mmCIF file of C-alpha atoms in Angstrom:
data_model
loop_
_atom_site.group_PDB
_atom_site.id
_atom_site.type_symbol
_atom_site.label_atom_id
_atom_site.label_comp_id
_atom_site.label_asym_id
_atom_site.label_seq_id
_atom_site.Cartn_x
_atom_site.Cartn_y
_atom_site.Cartn_z
ATOM 1 C CA MET C 29 -17.976 27.547 -8.967
ATOM 2 C CA HIS C 30 -20.916 25.174 -9.380
ATOM 3 C CA PHE C 31 -19.691 24.247 -12.875
ATOM 4 C CA ARG C 32 -16.204 23.493 -11.545
ATOM 5 C CA ARG C 33 -17.607 21.306 -8.782
ATOM 6 C CA SER C 34 -19.805 19.405 -11.215
ATOM 7 C CA LYS C 35 -16.862 18.900 -13.542
ATOM 8 C CA HIS C 36 -14.743 17.630 -10.638
ATOM 9 C CA ILE C 37 -17.430 15.151 -9.572
ATOM 10 C CA ILE C 38 -17.800 13.865 -13.120
ATOM 11 C CA SER C 39 -14.027 13.440 -13.362
ATOM 12 C CA ILE C 40 -13.965 11.381 -10.153
ATOM 13 C CA MET C 41 -16.909 9.261 -11.307
ATOM 14 C CA LYS C 42 -15.095 8.478 -14.548
ATOM 15 C CA LYS C 43 -12.011 7.419 -12.608
ATOM 16 C CA LEU C 44 -14.058 5.189 -10.327
ATOM 17 C CA LEU C 45 -15.878 3.630 -13.256
ATOM 18 C CA ALA C 46 -12.566 2.974 -15.001
ATOM 19 C CA GLU C 47 -11.194 1.311 -11.851
ATOM 20 C CA PHE C 48 -14.337 -0.788 -11.488
ATOM 21 C CA ILE C 49 -14.355 -1.970 -15.109
ATOM 22 C CA GLY C 50 -10.649 -2.748 -15.157
ATOM 23 C CA THR C 51 -10.690 -4.588 -11.829
ATOM 24 C CA PHE C 52 -13.803 -6.533 -12.774
ATOM 25 C CA ILE C 53 -12.382 -7.746 -16.082
ATOM 26 C CA LEU C 54 -8.987 -8.539 -14.555
ATOM 27 C CA THR C 55 -10.597 -10.520 -11.721
ATOM 28 C CA LEU C 56 -12.970 -12.332 -14.061
ATOM 29 C CA THR C 57 -10.090 -13.228 -16.388
ATOM 30 C CA VAL C 58 -8.115 -14.750 -13.538
ATOM 31 C CA TYR C 59 -11.141 -16.639 -12.213
ATOM 32 C CA LEU C 60 -12.108 -18.095 -15.575
ATOM 33 C CA SER C 61 -8.552 -19.162 -16.360
ATOM 34 C CA ALA C 62 -8.104 -20.698 -12.912
ATOM 35 C CA ASP C 63 -11.327 -22.647 -13.421
ATOM 36 C CA SER C 64 -10.231 -24.151 -16.734
ATOM 37 C CA ASN C 65 -9.059 -27.484 -15.259
ATOM 38 C CA GLY C 66 -5.778 -27.163 -17.133
ATOM 39 C CA GLN C 67 -7.398 -26.860 -20.564
ATOM 40 C CA LEU C 68 -6.208 -23.330 -21.328
ATOM 41 C CA LEU C 69 -3.515 -22.825 -23.953
ATOM 42 C CA ILE C 70 -2.182 -19.800 -22.049
ATOM 43 C CA PRO C 71 -1.480 -20.081 -18.292
ATOM 44 C CA THR C 72 -3.180 -17.804 -15.791
ATOM 45 C CA PRO C 73 -0.088 -15.669 -14.965
ATOM 46 C CA VAL C 74 0.352 -14.711 -18.615
ATOM 47 C CA LEU C 75 -3.343 -13.875 -18.985
ATOM 48 C CA ALA C 76 -3.300 -11.713 -15.868
ATOM 49 C CA ALA C 77 -0.130 -9.912 -16.983
ATOM 50 C CA LEU C 78 -1.524 -9.384 -20.487
ATOM 51 C CA ALA C 79 -4.796 -7.971 -19.121
ATOM 52 C CA LEU C 80 -2.972 -5.578 -16.805
ATOM 53 C CA THR C 81 -0.560 -4.498 -19.548
ATOM 54 C CA LEU C 82 -3.432 -3.613 -21.858
ATOM 55 C CA PHE C 83 -5.344 -1.766 -19.152
ATOM 56 C CA VAL C 84 -2.324 0.355 -18.245
ATOM 57 C CA PHE C 85 -2.374 1.679 -21.803
ATOM 58 C CA ILE C 86 -6.176 1.854 -21.991
ATOM 59 C CA LEU C 87 -7.062 3.245 -18.546
ATOM 60 C CA GLY C 88 -3.784 4.701 -17.325
ATOM 61 C CA GLY C 89 -4.628 8.168 -18.597
ATOM 62 C CA ILE C 90 -8.047 8.082 -16.916
ATOM 63 C CA SER C 91 -7.558 6.621 -13.444
ATOM 64 C CA GLY C 92 -3.901 5.636 -13.278
ATOM 65 C CA CYS C 93 -4.984 2.003 -13.649
ATOM 66 C CA HIS C 94 -4.464 0.734 -10.100
ATOM 67 C CA LEU C 95 -7.012 -2.125 -10.324
ATOM 68 C CA ASN C 96 -5.664 -3.359 -7.001
ATOM 69 C CA PRO C 97 -6.443 -2.155 -3.448
ATOM 70 C CA ALA C 98 -2.914 -2.995 -2.281
ATOM 71 C CA VAL C 99 -1.429 -0.904 -5.088
ATOM 72 C CA THR C 100 -3.722 2.007 -4.219
ATOM 73 C CA ILE C 101 -2.647 1.824 -0.574
ATOM 74 C CA GLY C 102 1.000 1.649 -1.596
ATOM 75 C CA LEU C 103 0.614 4.706 -3.807
ATOM 76 C CA TRP C 104 -1.154 6.514 -0.975
ATOM 77 C CA THR C 105 1.912 5.945 1.238
ATOM 78 C CA LEU C 106 3.937 7.635 -1.507
ATOM 79 C CA LYS C 107 1.430 10.521 -1.511
ATOM 80 C CA LYS C 108 0.635 9.846 -5.166
ATOM 81 C CA ILE C 109 -3.092 9.758 -4.395
ATOM 82 C CA ASP C 110 -5.037 11.583 -1.690
ATOM 83 C CA LYS C 111 -6.764 9.661 1.094
ATOM 84 C CA SER C 112 -10.322 10.439 0.000
ATOM 85 C CA LEU C 113 -9.830 9.235 -3.565
ATOM 86 C CA ALA C 114 -7.814 6.226 -2.380
ATOM 87 C CA ILE C 115 -10.720 5.086 -0.208
ATOM 88 C CA LYS C 116 -13.108 5.428 -3.143
ATOM 89 C CA TYR C 117 -10.737 3.464 -5.398
ATOM 90 C CA ILE C 118 -10.432 0.659 -2.861
ATOM 91 C CA ALA C 119 -14.208 0.504 -2.441
ATOM 92 C CA VAL C 120 -14.953 0.113 -6.157
ATOM 93 C CA GLN C 121 -12.068 -2.340 -6.634
ATOM 94 C CA LEU C 122 -13.341 -4.593 -3.853
ATOM 95 C CA LEU C 123 -16.881 -4.214 -5.161
ATOM 96 C CA ALA C 124 -15.721 -5.441 -8.564
ATOM 97 C CA GLY C 125 -14.023 -8.436 -6.956
ATOM 98 C CA PHE C 126 -17.098 -9.229 -4.873
ATOM 99 C CA ILE C 127 -19.379 -9.083 -7.911
ATOM 100 C CA VAL C 128 -17.132 -11.580 -9.698
ATOM 101 C CA PHE C 129 -17.371 -13.804 -6.611
ATOM 102 C CA LEU C 130 -21.181 -13.607 -6.654
ATOM 103 C CA LEU C 131 -21.365 -14.073 -10.425
ATOM 104 C CA ASN C 132 -19.290 -17.223 -10.427
ATOM 105 C CA ARG C 133 -21.151 -18.708 -7.480
ATOM 106 C CA ARG C 134 -24.370 -18.078 -9.377
ATOM 107 C CA LEU C 135 -22.967 -19.737 -12.483
ATOM 108 C CA ASP C 136 -21.594 -22.532 -10.262
ATOM 109 C CA PHE C 137 -18.230 -22.784 -11.976
ATOM 110 C CA GLY C 138 -17.133 -24.885 -9.035
ATOM 111 C CA THR C 139 -13.629 -23.721 -8.219
ATOM 112 C CA ASP C 140 -12.806 -24.378 -4.562
ATOM 113 C CA PHE C 141 -9.739 -22.557 -3.252
ATOM 114 C CA TYR C 142 -8.117 -24.276 -0.294
ATOM 115 C CA LEU C 143 -6.800 -22.545 2.809
ATOM 116 C CA LEU C 144 -3.239 -21.440 2.268
ATOM 117 C CA ALA C 145 -0.286 -22.608 4.348
ATOM 118 C CA PRO C 146 2.057 -20.101 6.051
ATOM 119 C CA THR C 147 4.830 -20.704 3.488
ATOM 120 C CA ASP C 148 2.394 -19.792 0.733
ATOM 121 C CA LEU C 149 1.736 -16.502 2.461
ATOM 122 C CA ILE C 150 5.447 -15.710 2.623
ATOM 123 C CA PHE C 151 5.906 -16.150 -1.107
ATOM 124 C CA GLU C 152 2.756 -14.179 -1.862
ATOM 125 C CA PHE C 153 4.340 -11.405 0.213
ATOM 126 C CA LEU C 154 7.613 -11.622 -1.740
ATOM 127 C CA GLY C 155 5.794 -11.704 -5.075
ATOM 128 C CA MET C 156 3.879 -8.587 -4.102
ATOM 129 C CA ILE C 157 7.119 -6.765 -3.303
ATOM 130 C CA VAL C 158 8.516 -7.616 -6.731
ATOM 131 C CA PHE C 159 5.301 -6.516 -8.434
ATOM 132 C CA THR C 160 5.059 -3.108 -6.777
ATOM 133 C CA PHE C 161 8.821 -2.572 -6.996
ATOM 134 C CA GLY C 162 8.368 -2.603 -10.774
ATOM 135 C CA ILE C 163 5.303 -0.357 -10.668
ATOM 136 C CA SER C 164 7.248 2.131 -8.574
ATOM 137 C CA SER C 165 9.795 2.590 -11.360
ATOM 138 C CA VAL C 166 6.938 3.813 -13.552
ATOM 139 C CA VAL C 167 5.518 6.015 -10.790
ATOM 140 C CA HIS C 168 8.908 7.648 -10.187
ATOM 141 C CA LYS C 169 9.423 8.035 -13.946
ATOM 142 C CA THR C 170 12.827 6.341 -13.963
ATOM 143 C CA THR C 171 11.768 4.181 -16.905
ATOM 144 C CA PRO C 172 10.513 5.273 -20.372
ATOM 145 C CA GLU C 173 6.838 6.221 -20.233
ATOM 146 C CA PHE C 174 5.999 4.392 -23.471
ATOM 147 C CA LEU C 175 7.092 1.143 -21.787
ATOM 148 C CA SER C 176 4.915 1.634 -18.709
ATOM 149 C CA GLY C 177 2.345 -0.997 -19.609
ATOM 150 C CA PHE C 178 4.975 -3.617 -20.348
ATOM 151 C CA ILE C 179 6.894 -2.843 -17.159
ATOM 152 C CA VAL C 180 3.789 -3.073 -14.973
ATOM 153 C CA GLY C 181 2.521 -6.214 -16.701
ATOM 154 C CA GLY C 182 5.978 -7.782 -16.674
ATOM 155 C CA SER C 183 6.396 -6.997 -12.990
ATOM 156 C CA LEU C 184 3.083 -8.693 -12.260
ATOM 157 C CA LEU C 185 4.132 -11.745 -14.265
ATOM 158 C CA LEU C 186 7.458 -12.008 -12.443
ATOM 159 C CA GLY C 187 5.803 -11.511 -9.053
ATOM 160 C CA ILE C 188 3.243 -14.229 -9.806
ATOM 161 C CA ILE C 189 5.928 -16.633 -11.009
ATOM 162 C CA ILE C 190 8.001 -16.097 -7.857
ATOM 163 C CA SER C 191 4.943 -16.698 -5.695
ATOM 164 C CA ILE C 192 3.906 -19.827 -7.580
ATOM 165 C CA LEU C 193 7.422 -21.291 -7.635
ATOM 166 C CA GLY C 194 7.454 -20.819 -3.874
ATOM 167 C CA ASN C 195 4.206 -22.812 -3.632
ATOM 168 C CA GLY C 196 2.025 -19.713 -3.296
ATOM 169 C CA GLU C 197 -1.117 -18.833 -5.203
ATOM 170 C CA GLY C 198 0.350 -15.837 -7.030
ATOM 171 C CA ILE C 199 -2.775 -13.689 -6.806
ATOM 172 C CA LEU C 200 -1.113 -10.437 -5.666
ATOM 173 C CA ASN C 201 -4.360 -8.490 -5.549
ATOM 174 C CA PRO C 202 -6.903 -8.254 -2.682
ATOM 175 C CA ALA C 203 -9.779 -7.632 -5.124
ATOM 176 C CA VAL C 204 -8.894 -10.744 -7.130
ATOM 177 C CA THR C 205 -8.376 -12.646 -3.871
ATOM 178 C CA LEU C 206 -11.920 -11.694 -2.874
ATOM 179 C CA GLY C 207 -13.232 -12.696 -6.284
ATOM 180 C CA LEU C 208 -11.631 -16.116 -5.886
ATOM 181 C CA GLY C 209 -13.266 -16.637 -2.505
ATOM 182 C CA VAL C 210 -10.149 -16.644 -0.303
ATOM 183 C CA ILE C 211 -11.253 -15.603 3.180
ATOM 184 C CA ARG C 212 -8.069 -15.593 5.285
ATOM 185 C CA ILE C 213 -7.508 -12.044 6.513
ATOM 186 C CA GLU C 214 -3.739 -12.478 6.823
ATOM 187 C CA TYR C 215 -3.567 -13.146 3.091
ATOM 188 C CA TYR C 216 -5.015 -9.698 2.359
ATOM 189 C CA LEU C 217 -2.823 -8.042 4.965
ATOM 190 C CA LEU C 218 0.404 -9.525 3.572
ATOM 191 C CA GLN C 219 -0.517 -8.381 0.066
ATOM 192 C CA ILE C 220 -0.981 -4.853 1.389
ATOM 193 C CA VAL C 221 2.221 -4.883 3.444
ATOM 194 C CA GLY C 222 4.160 -6.345 0.506
ATOM 195 C CA SER C 223 2.861 -3.569 -1.719
ATOM 196 C CA VAL C 224 3.946 -0.857 0.712
ATOM 197 C CA VAL C 225 7.381 -2.458 1.134
ATOM 198 C CA GLY C 226 7.886 -2.675 -2.645
ATOM 199 C CA PHE C 227 6.945 0.954 -3.223
ATOM 200 C CA GLN C 228 8.948 2.282 -0.301
ATOM 201 C CA LEU C 229 12.013 0.211 -1.171
ATOM 202 C CA TYR C 230 12.126 1.594 -4.698
ATOM 203 C CA LYS C 231 11.526 5.110 -3.391
ATOM 204 C CA TYR C 232 14.558 4.716 -1.137
ATOM 205 C CA LEU C 233 16.756 3.371 -3.945
ATOM 206 C CA SER C 234 15.715 6.024 -6.462
ATOM 207 C CA SER C 235 15.911 9.028 -4.144
ATOM 208 C CA GLU C 236 18.797 11.435 -4.528
ATOM 209 C CA LYS C 237 21.304 11.798 -1.733
#
């Protein structure tokens, strides 16, 4: 019994570490690209989508590769993760984002993110729905498993593009939002609500009569 418990704890710790590492690198990638003053050869949305695509393949078998508190909450509403583990995931994801925030303030990279207008929030909400709608197809196994990374990464890219074209920021991730220093609570809330809507909408469409 003791051995089983120890093994279970180690398994959870590995999942949390995987979520922390993935979220940290994803957040740092977005921050560094956003701070490039337009000198990057590859735009931020593509970098973010590429990072997430790779991590789905690298970490998917360990933690499920959420790397996003809103995604974890959305999956919890689908009962794909239990409440206790979901809370732990969210904690380490936000911790990773906060560490990136502290790191970049220490390095004084100097990116100042302005307060977002209401229309920006609407398109961030819509982009989040598109993003998690795509993830849900992987969760419900209605798409080929070997394409999971590309579907998740592609869904993120499309969601970001929709948000940006609508004059939003296209962050679509509370942990990354924290890492970038955005402090408006409604921004986080709309990302979470958008995630839940995207997951639940696909669940409704894919369910059998």
